[in-house]
Amino acid sequence: MDRRKVLKGLGVGIASLPFVNVQASKPSFSDYSGYFNADNTQDEKFWKKFRKDFYDVPKDFINLENGYFGVQPTPVQEAYIKNIERVNVNSSRYLRTKYRDEFKTIAKGLSRFAGIDPEEALITRNATEALNIAIQGLDWKAGDEVILSGQDYFSMIETFEMLEKQKGIVIKRIELPLIPESDEEILTRYENAVTPKTRVILVTHMIHLTGQIMPVQKISDRFKPKGIDIIVDAAHSFAQIEFGLKDLGADFVGVNLHKWFGNPLGAGLLYVNKSRVKDLNPLFGDSGIDKTDIKKLGHFGTLSVPTLLTIPKAQEFNETITIPGKEKRLRYLQNYWTNQAKDIPKVIITTPSDPSRSCAIASFKIEGMETKKVISDLYKKTKVFTVIRYLPDQEVVRVTPSLYNLKSELDVLLDGLKSIS
């Protein structure tokens, strides 16, 4: 497929779709309310119109690296700009009067969306901060063991490595299968590493390197009764696949709001089971809040208020398109390219094909070709932008489509793979 024709044609809208008033200057989320309950997963006309209505997408390249952070829908971006102006104009009077009550309302709404109680939610700046609050908040003793994988996020691994030096904890690293045959195969890897000294298991719900979805609830069910805390990195799974944070069965979960939730950069969420708040020591100095109040963990100072004020608009977007509708479309896009790419000579897919084990994110490598060159050649030949990811024993190319991506763009990717493989 000619990528120049694709890049030129993607901005053309489909005016014949009946649910949008073509006379309206700017469609709203409400114009699409209810349409994601229908089976429009493979309707490219629908998604082309959706893209035109809600996304400002560059014309000079095809972005298939949406795993870093999500492109905000235009109504979210517009709300963010208005919030910047509002805070700047009204200044300290607003922050010292109305903001506190508005923030409480925002936190309650986000808690409902996440499936947790407001007393269990702490809005942070990102998932790394949220998880650091949980990890460093535990009362570690020398000799305590933590089990993690080389496929967990490097920032979390480095946090435990820091505690290894500071507190004398012991890190036990396991290898996870790229393409597991069963959940039990994964559980056995953790089981074999558990000892009477095991204090924590770190689990990444959706592995950022390959997109593999881990059986977190089964891990929680297996090891929590043994007195082991499960700390979950759900940065990529939150608002990409359907689940509530409590569903994971873990007492500590950190997420990002700037990835699949679609909020501006600078917001995350920490879930702590209300019965466990008392067990965490504040990472940021605080002596004035009760030890059972999660707010004791959030003495950050002044945050990016416009970012936080935009959360309801991003939430409205997600509730309109519905997470099941989003999940279905994203998995369809991933399967569309991976099912064809696996038949291209020398292309090796490193993400499970089982629908329960992956969604938007997938990765691959080309046998006999340096991964850095794969990325470079893809961009030079097709203007498809991807990213290299480093597994413990190999390098892969991560491909992450978002809701605004179309099948025609994935066709360009596939043509590029055929050309360079």
Short mmCIF file of N, CA, C and O in Angstrom, two decimals, residues 260-374:
data_model
loop_
_atom_site.label_atom_id
_atom_site.label_comp_id
_atom_site.label_asym_id
_atom_site.label_seq_id
_atom_site.Cartn_x
_atom_site.Cartn_y
_atom_site.Cartn_z
N TRP A 260 -3.68 5.26 28.65
CA TRP A 260 -4.90 4.85 27.97
C TRP A 260 -6.13 5.59 28.48
O TRP A 260 -7.16 5.61 27.82
N PHE A 261 -6.04 6.20 29.64
CA PHE A 261 -7.13 7.02 30.15
C PHE A 261 -7.24 8.33 29.37
O PHE A 261 -8.31 8.92 29.28
N GLY A 262 -6.12 8.81 28.82
CA GLY A 262 -6.15 9.95 27.91
C GLY A 262 -6.11 11.31 28.56
O GLY A 262 -6.47 12.31 27.93
N ASN A 263 -5.67 11.41 29.83
CA ASN A 263 -5.54 12.71 30.48
C ASN A 263 -4.22 13.35 30.11
O ASN A 263 -3.29 12.66 29.66
N PRO A 264 -4.07 14.66 30.28
CA PRO A 264 -2.77 15.29 30.04
C PRO A 264 -1.69 14.69 30.94
O PRO A 264 -1.98 14.12 32.01
N LEU A 265 -0.46 14.81 30.52
CA LEU A 265 0.67 14.32 31.30
C LEU A 265 0.68 14.94 32.69
O LEU A 265 0.45 16.13 32.86
N GLY A 266 0.97 14.09 33.69
CA GLY A 266 1.14 14.62 35.04
C GLY A 266 0.13 14.15 36.05
O GLY A 266 -0.06 14.80 37.07
N ALA A 267 -0.51 12.98 35.80
CA ALA A 267 -1.47 12.46 36.78
C ALA A 267 -1.43 10.94 36.78
O ALA A 267 -1.37 10.30 35.72
N GLY A 268 -1.48 10.39 37.99
CA GLY A 268 -1.55 8.94 38.17
C GLY A 268 -2.49 8.64 39.32
O GLY A 268 -3.10 9.54 39.90
N LEU A 269 -2.57 7.37 39.69
CA LEU A 269 -3.48 6.96 40.76
C LEU A 269 -2.86 5.80 41.53
O LEU A 269 -2.33 4.86 40.93
N LEU A 270 -2.92 5.89 42.85
CA LEU A 270 -2.52 4.78 43.71
C LEU A 270 -3.75 4.25 44.43
O LEU A 270 -4.49 5.01 45.04
N TYR A 271 -3.95 2.93 44.33
CA TYR A 271 -4.98 2.26 45.11
C TYR A 271 -4.32 1.52 46.25
O TYR A 271 -3.37 0.75 46.05
N VAL A 272 -4.81 1.77 47.46
CA VAL A 272 -4.39 1.01 48.64
C VAL A 272 -5.64 0.50 49.33
O VAL A 272 -6.51 1.30 49.69
N ASN A 273 -5.75 -0.80 49.50
CA ASN A 273 -6.88 -1.35 50.24
C ASN A 273 -6.98 -0.65 51.59
O ASN A 273 -5.99 -0.49 52.30
N LYS A 274 -8.19 -0.22 51.94
CA LYS A 274 -8.35 0.63 53.14
C LYS A 274 -7.81 -0.02 54.41
O LYS A 274 -7.36 0.68 55.32
N SER A 275 -7.81 -1.34 54.45
CA SER A 275 -7.29 -2.02 55.63
C SER A 275 -5.77 -1.98 55.72
O SER A 275 -5.19 -2.29 56.76
N ARG A 276 -5.12 -1.57 54.60
CA ARG A 276 -3.66 -1.58 54.57
C ARG A 276 -3.03 -0.20 54.62
O ARG A 276 -1.80 -0.08 54.64
N VAL A 277 -3.84 0.84 54.59
CA VAL A 277 -3.29 2.21 54.61
C VAL A 277 -2.41 2.41 55.84
O VAL A 277 -1.33 3.01 55.76
N LYS A 278 -2.83 1.86 56.96
CA LYS A 278 -2.08 2.04 58.21
C LYS A 278 -0.69 1.41 58.15
O LYS A 278 0.20 1.76 58.93
N ASP A 279 -0.48 0.48 57.21
CA ASP A 279 0.78 -0.24 57.13
C ASP A 279 1.83 0.47 56.28
O ASP A 279 2.97 0.00 56.18
N LEU A 280 1.45 1.58 55.65
CA LEU A 280 2.38 2.33 54.81
C LEU A 280 2.87 3.57 55.53
O LEU A 280 2.08 4.35 56.07
N ASN A 281 4.18 3.77 55.52
CA ASN A 281 4.77 4.99 56.04
C ASN A 281 4.85 6.02 54.92
O ASN A 281 5.19 5.67 53.78
N PRO A 282 4.56 7.28 55.20
CA PRO A 282 4.60 8.30 54.15
C PRO A 282 5.99 8.44 53.54
O PRO A 282 6.99 8.47 54.26
N LEU A 283 6.03 8.50 52.22
CA LEU A 283 7.28 8.79 51.52
C LEU A 283 7.63 10.26 51.63
O LEU A 283 8.81 10.64 51.67
N PHE A 284 6.60 11.10 51.69
CA PHE A 284 6.76 12.55 51.84
C PHE A 284 6.35 12.92 53.27
O PHE A 284 5.32 12.47 53.75
N GLY A 285 7.16 13.73 53.91
CA GLY A 285 6.96 14.03 55.32
C GLY A 285 5.55 14.51 55.65
O GLY A 285 5.06 15.47 55.04
N ASP A 286 4.91 13.86 56.61
CA ASP A 286 3.58 14.29 57.07
C ASP A 286 3.36 13.74 58.47
O ASP A 286 3.52 12.54 58.71
N SER A 287 2.98 14.62 59.39
CA SER A 287 2.74 14.19 60.77
C SER A 287 1.38 14.63 61.28
O SER A 287 1.06 14.41 62.44
N GLY A 288 0.57 15.23 60.40
CA GLY A 288 -0.69 15.80 60.86
C GLY A 288 -1.93 15.04 60.47
O GLY A 288 -3.04 15.44 60.85
N ILE A 289 -1.80 13.95 59.71
CA ILE A 289 -2.97 13.19 59.24
C ILE A 289 -2.96 11.81 59.88
O ILE A 289 -1.90 11.20 60.05
N ASP A 290 -4.14 11.32 60.21
CA ASP A 290 -4.27 10.04 60.89
C ASP A 290 -3.63 8.92 60.05
O ASP A 290 -3.68 8.94 58.81
N LYS A 291 -3.06 7.93 60.72
CA LYS A 291 -2.32 6.87 60.03
C LYS A 291 -3.22 5.98 59.18
O LYS A 291 -2.74 5.24 58.31
N THR A 292 -4.54 6.05 59.39
CA THR A 292 -5.47 5.25 58.59
C THR A 292 -6.04 6.03 57.39
O THR A 292 -6.84 5.49 56.64
N ASP A 293 -5.62 7.28 57.24
CA ASP A 293 -6.11 8.16 56.16
C ASP A 293 -5.10 8.15 55.03
O ASP A 293 -3.94 8.52 55.20
N ILE A 294 -5.55 7.77 53.82
CA ILE A 294 -4.64 7.67 52.68
C ILE A 294 -4.03 9.01 52.31
O ILE A 294 -2.96 9.07 51.68
N LYS A 295 -4.66 10.10 52.72
CA LYS A 295 -4.10 11.42 52.39
C LYS A 295 -2.75 11.65 53.06
O LYS A 295 -2.01 12.53 52.66
N LYS A 296 -2.42 10.85 54.08
CA LYS A 296 -1.11 10.99 54.73
C LYS A 296 0.02 10.68 53.75
O LYS A 296 1.17 11.09 53.96
N LEU A 297 -0.31 9.95 52.65
CA LEU A 297 0.70 9.55 51.67
C LEU A 297 0.86 10.57 50.55
O LEU A 297 1.71 10.38 49.68
N GLY A 298 0.06 11.65 50.57
CA GLY A 298 0.03 12.56 49.44
C GLY A 298 0.46 13.98 49.73
O GLY A 298 -0.10 14.91 49.16
N HIS A 299 1.45 14.14 50.61
CA HIS A 299 1.92 15.49 50.94
C HIS A 299 2.95 15.93 49.88
O HIS A 299 4.13 16.07 50.15
N PHE A 300 2.44 16.17 48.66
CA PHE A 300 3.31 16.44 47.53
C PHE A 300 3.73 17.90 47.41
O PHE A 300 4.69 18.22 46.71
N GLY A 301 2.96 18.79 47.98
CA GLY A 301 3.11 20.20 47.64
C GLY A 301 2.15 20.54 46.51
O GLY A 301 1.20 19.80 46.22
N THR A 302 2.39 21.64 45.83
CA THR A 302 1.48 22.09 44.77
C THR A 302 1.65 21.24 43.52
O THR A 302 2.75 21.09 43.01
N LEU A 303 0.54 20.69 43.05
CA LEU A 303 0.54 19.86 41.85
C LEU A 303 0.13 20.69 40.63
O LEU A 303 -0.19 21.87 40.74
N SER A 304 0.08 20.04 39.48
CA SER A 304 -0.39 20.69 38.26
C SER A 304 -1.91 20.70 38.28
O SER A 304 -2.57 19.78 37.82
N VAL A 305 -2.47 21.77 38.84
CA VAL A 305 -3.91 21.84 39.03
C VAL A 305 -4.69 21.72 37.73
O VAL A 305 -5.69 20.98 37.67
N PRO A 306 -4.30 22.38 36.63
CA PRO A 306 -5.06 22.21 35.38
C PRO A 306 -5.11 20.76 34.92
O PRO A 306 -6.13 20.32 34.37
N THR A 307 -4.03 20.01 35.13
CA THR A 307 -4.02 18.59 34.76
C THR A 307 -5.08 17.82 35.54
O THR A 307 -5.83 17.02 34.98
N LEU A 308 -5.16 18.08 36.84
CA LEU A 308 -6.13 17.37 37.68
C LEU A 308 -7.56 17.78 37.34
O LEU A 308 -8.47 16.95 37.36
N LEU A 309 -7.76 19.05 37.03
CA LEU A 309 -9.10 19.53 36.69
C LEU A 309 -9.61 18.93 35.38
O LEU A 309 -10.82 18.94 35.12
N THR A 310 -8.71 18.39 34.57
CA THR A 310 -9.10 17.83 33.27
C THR A 310 -9.52 16.38 33.39
O THR A 310 -10.11 15.82 32.46
N ILE A 311 -9.26 15.74 34.52
CA ILE A 311 -9.60 14.32 34.69
C ILE A 311 -11.07 14.02 34.36
O ILE A 311 -11.36 13.03 33.67
N PRO A 312 -12.05 14.84 34.80
CA PRO A 312 -13.45 14.51 34.48
C PRO A 312 -13.74 14.46 32.99
O PRO A 312 -14.56 13.64 32.54
N LYS A 313 -13.07 15.31 32.20
CA LYS A 313 -13.30 15.29 30.75
C LYS A 313 -12.74 14.02 30.13
O LYS A 313 -13.37 13.40 29.26
N ALA A 314 -11.55 13.62 30.58
CA ALA A 314 -10.98 12.36 30.09
C ALA A 314 -11.84 11.18 30.53
O ALA A 314 -12.04 10.23 29.76
N GLN A 315 -12.39 11.27 31.72
CA GLN A 315 -13.26 10.20 32.20
C GLN A 315 -14.55 10.14 31.38
O GLN A 315 -15.03 9.06 31.04
N GLU A 316 -15.09 11.30 31.04
CA GLU A 316 -16.29 11.35 30.20
C GLU A 316 -16.04 10.67 28.86
O GLU A 316 -16.88 9.92 28.34
N PHE A 317 -14.87 10.90 28.29
CA PHE A 317 -14.51 10.26 27.03
C PHE A 317 -14.52 8.74 27.16
O PHE A 317 -15.12 8.03 26.35
N ASN A 318 -13.87 8.24 28.22
CA ASN A 318 -13.79 6.80 28.41
C ASN A 318 -15.16 6.19 28.68
O ASN A 318 -15.46 5.08 28.22
N GLU A 319 -16.00 6.91 29.42
CA GLU A 319 -17.32 6.38 29.72
C GLU A 319 -18.23 6.42 28.50
O GLU A 319 -19.17 5.62 28.40
N THR A 320 -17.97 7.33 27.59
CA THR A 320 -18.76 7.40 26.36
C THR A 320 -18.41 6.27 25.41
O THR A 320 -19.28 5.56 24.90
N ILE A 321 -17.11 6.08 25.18
CA ILE A 321 -16.71 5.04 24.23
C ILE A 321 -16.78 3.66 24.87
O ILE A 321 -16.83 2.65 24.15
N THR A 322 -16.80 3.61 26.19
CA THR A 322 -16.82 2.41 27.03
C THR A 322 -15.51 1.65 26.92
O THR A 322 -14.93 1.52 25.84
N ILE A 323 -15.04 1.15 28.05
CA ILE A 323 -13.79 0.39 28.05
C ILE A 323 -13.93 -0.92 27.28
O ILE A 323 -13.02 -1.29 26.51
N PRO A 324 -15.05 -1.65 27.40
CA PRO A 324 -15.18 -2.86 26.56
C PRO A 324 -15.12 -2.54 25.06
O PRO A 324 -14.52 -3.30 24.29
N GLY A 325 -15.74 -1.41 24.65
CA GLY A 325 -15.68 -1.03 23.25
C GLY A 325 -14.27 -0.68 22.81
O GLY A 325 -13.81 -1.05 21.73
N LYS A 326 -13.56 0.05 23.67
CA LYS A 326 -12.17 0.40 23.38
C LYS A 326 -11.31 -0.86 23.30
O LYS A 326 -10.51 -1.03 22.37
N GLU A 327 -11.46 -1.73 24.29
CA GLU A 327 -10.66 -2.95 24.34
C GLU A 327 -10.85 -3.80 23.08
O GLU A 327 -9.89 -4.31 22.50
N LYS A 328 -12.09 -3.89 22.65
CA LYS A 328 -12.40 -4.72 21.49
C LYS A 328 -11.73 -4.17 20.22
O LYS A 328 -11.16 -4.92 19.43
N ARG A 329 -11.81 -2.85 20.05
CA ARG A 329 -11.20 -2.24 18.87
C ARG A 329 -9.67 -2.35 18.91
O ARG A 329 -9.04 -2.68 17.91
N LEU A 330 -9.08 -2.09 20.05
CA LEU A 330 -7.62 -2.13 20.15
C LEU A 330 -7.09 -3.54 19.92
O LEU A 330 -6.07 -3.73 19.25
N ARG A 331 -7.79 -4.52 20.47
CA ARG A 331 -7.35 -5.91 20.25
C ARG A 331 -7.51 -6.30 18.78
O ARG A 331 -6.67 -7.02 18.23
N TYR A 332 -8.57 -5.81 18.16
CA TYR A 332 -8.77 -6.10 16.73
C TYR A 332 -7.61 -5.53 15.91
O TYR A 332 -7.08 -6.21 15.02
N LEU A 333 -7.20 -4.30 16.18
CA LEU A 333 -6.10 -3.69 15.43
C LEU A 333 -4.80 -4.47 15.63
O LEU A 333 -4.05 -4.70 14.67
N GLN A 334 -4.54 -4.88 16.87
CA GLN A 334 -3.31 -5.64 17.13
C GLN A 334 -3.35 -6.97 16.41
O GLN A 334 -2.38 -7.37 15.75
N ASN A 335 -4.48 -7.67 16.51
CA ASN A 335 -4.57 -8.97 15.85
C ASN A 335 -4.49 -8.84 14.33
O ASN A 335 -3.97 -9.74 13.65
N TYR A 336 -5.00 -7.73 13.81
CA TYR A 336 -4.99 -7.52 12.36
C TYR A 336 -3.57 -7.56 11.82
O TYR A 336 -3.29 -8.22 10.82
N TRP A 337 -2.65 -6.84 12.50
CA TRP A 337 -1.29 -6.81 11.95
C TRP A 337 -0.45 -8.01 12.40
O TRP A 337 0.35 -8.54 11.60
N THR A 338 -0.63 -8.48 13.63
CA THR A 338 0.20 -9.60 14.08
C THR A 338 -0.15 -10.90 13.36
O THR A 338 0.74 -11.71 13.06
N ASN A 339 -1.43 -11.11 13.06
CA ASN A 339 -1.83 -12.34 12.37
C ASN A 339 -1.24 -12.42 10.96
O ASN A 339 -1.00 -13.52 10.45
N GLN A 340 -1.01 -11.26 10.35
CA GLN A 340 -0.39 -11.25 9.03
C GLN A 340 1.14 -11.21 9.11
O GLN A 340 1.84 -11.84 8.32
N ALA A 341 1.64 -10.48 10.10
CA ALA A 341 3.09 -10.34 10.22
C ALA A 341 3.78 -11.66 10.53
O ALA A 341 4.90 -11.91 10.10
N LYS A 342 3.11 -12.54 11.29
CA LYS A 342 3.74 -13.81 11.67
C LYS A 342 4.00 -14.71 10.46
O LYS A 342 4.82 -15.64 10.54
N ASP A 343 3.34 -14.42 9.33
CA ASP A 343 3.55 -15.21 8.12
C ASP A 343 4.59 -14.59 7.19
O ASP A 343 4.89 -15.15 6.14
N ILE A 344 5.13 -13.43 7.57
CA ILE A 344 6.19 -12.80 6.78
C ILE A 344 7.51 -13.47 7.14
O ILE A 344 7.84 -13.60 8.32
N PRO A 345 8.27 -13.91 6.15
CA PRO A 345 9.54 -14.59 6.45
C PRO A 345 10.43 -13.78 7.38
O PRO A 345 10.58 -12.57 7.22
N LYS A 346 10.98 -14.45 8.39
CA LYS A 346 11.94 -13.92 9.36
C LYS A 346 11.30 -13.04 10.44
O LYS A 346 11.98 -12.65 11.38
N VAL A 347 10.02 -12.70 10.32
CA VAL A 347 9.35 -11.90 11.36
C VAL A 347 8.88 -12.83 12.47
O VAL A 347 8.18 -13.82 12.21
N ILE A 348 9.26 -12.51 13.70
CA ILE A 348 8.89 -13.32 14.86
C ILE A 348 8.07 -12.45 15.81
O ILE A 348 8.56 -11.44 16.32
N ILE A 349 6.83 -12.83 16.05
CA ILE A 349 5.97 -12.11 16.99
C ILE A 349 6.30 -12.58 18.40
O ILE A 349 6.34 -13.78 18.67
N THR A 350 6.51 -11.64 19.31
CA THR A 350 6.91 -11.97 20.68
C THR A 350 5.83 -11.63 21.70
O THR A 350 6.10 -11.37 22.87
N THR A 351 4.59 -11.64 21.24
CA THR A 351 3.42 -11.35 22.09
C THR A 351 2.41 -12.48 21.96
O THR A 351 2.18 -12.97 20.84
N PRO A 352 1.80 -12.92 23.05
CA PRO A 352 0.81 -14.00 22.96
C PRO A 352 -0.37 -13.60 22.07
O PRO A 352 -0.83 -12.45 22.10
N SER A 353 -0.86 -14.55 21.29
CA SER A 353 -2.00 -14.28 20.40
C SER A 353 -3.34 -14.53 21.08
O SER A 353 -4.38 -14.07 20.61
N ASP A 354 -3.33 -15.27 22.18
CA ASP A 354 -4.55 -15.55 22.94
C ASP A 354 -5.19 -14.22 23.36
O ASP A 354 -4.54 -13.38 23.99
N PRO A 355 -6.48 -13.98 23.01
CA PRO A 355 -7.13 -12.70 23.34
C PRO A 355 -7.10 -12.35 24.82
O PRO A 355 -7.13 -11.17 25.18
N SER A 356 -7.04 -13.35 25.68
CA SER A 356 -7.01 -13.06 27.11
C SER A 356 -5.62 -12.64 27.58
O SER A 356 -5.46 -12.22 28.72
N ARG A 357 -4.64 -12.73 26.70
CA ARG A 357 -3.25 -12.46 27.10
C ARG A 357 -2.65 -11.21 26.46
O ARG A 357 -1.48 -10.90 26.70
N SER A 358 -3.40 -10.49 25.63
CA SER A 358 -2.86 -9.27 25.02
C SER A 358 -4.00 -8.40 24.52
O SER A 358 -5.12 -8.87 24.36
N CYS A 359 -3.68 -7.13 24.26
CA CYS A 359 -4.68 -6.22 23.71
C CYS A 359 -4.02 -5.33 22.65
O CYS A 359 -3.69 -5.82 21.58
N ALA A 360 -3.79 -4.05 22.94
CA ALA A 360 -3.26 -3.14 21.92
C ALA A 360 -1.79 -3.37 21.63
O ALA A 360 -1.33 -3.30 20.49
N ILE A 361 -1.01 -3.60 22.69
CA ILE A 361 0.45 -3.66 22.57
C ILE A 361 0.89 -5.01 22.05
O ILE A 361 0.43 -6.05 22.52
N ALA A 362 1.82 -4.99 21.11
CA ALA A 362 2.47 -6.22 20.66
C ALA A 362 3.88 -5.88 20.21
O ALA A 362 4.21 -4.72 19.94
N SER A 363 4.72 -6.90 20.12
CA SER A 363 6.11 -6.66 19.74
C SER A 363 6.58 -7.76 18.79
O SER A 363 5.99 -8.83 18.70
N PHE A 364 7.67 -7.47 18.11
CA PHE A 364 8.22 -8.43 17.15
C PHE A 364 9.72 -8.19 16.99
O PHE A 364 10.27 -7.18 17.46
N LYS A 365 10.36 -9.13 16.33
CA LYS A 365 11.75 -8.94 15.90
C LYS A 365 11.90 -9.58 14.54
O LYS A 365 11.05 -10.39 14.12
N ILE A 366 12.95 -9.22 13.82
CA ILE A 366 13.23 -9.80 12.53
C ILE A 366 14.52 -10.60 12.65
O ILE A 366 15.56 -10.06 13.02
N GLU A 367 14.42 -11.85 12.36
CA GLU A 367 15.56 -12.75 12.51
C GLU A 367 16.75 -12.28 11.66
O GLU A 367 16.61 -11.99 10.47
N GLY A 368 17.90 -12.17 12.31
CA GLY A 368 19.11 -11.80 11.61
C GLY A 368 19.27 -10.32 11.34
O GLY A 368 20.19 -9.91 10.63
N MET A 369 18.39 -9.48 11.91
CA MET A 369 18.45 -8.04 11.65
C MET A 369 18.50 -7.29 12.97
O MET A 369 17.72 -7.57 13.89
N GLU A 370 19.41 -6.34 13.09
CA GLU A 370 19.52 -5.54 14.30
C GLU A 370 18.24 -4.74 14.52
O GLU A 370 17.72 -4.11 13.59
N THR A 371 17.73 -4.77 15.74
CA THR A 371 16.44 -4.14 16.03
C THR A 371 16.48 -2.64 15.76
O THR A 371 15.50 -2.07 15.27
N LYS A 372 17.58 -2.01 16.09
CA LYS A 372 17.70 -0.58 15.85
C LYS A 372 17.58 -0.27 14.36
O LYS A 372 16.98 0.74 13.96
N LYS A 373 18.10 -1.15 13.52
CA LYS A 373 18.01 -0.95 12.08
C LYS A 373 16.58 -1.19 11.59
O LYS A 373 16.12 -0.52 10.66
N VAL A 374 15.88 -2.15 12.22
CA VAL A 374 14.48 -2.39 11.85
C VAL A 374 13.66 -1.11 12.03
O VAL A 374 12.91 -0.70 11.15
#
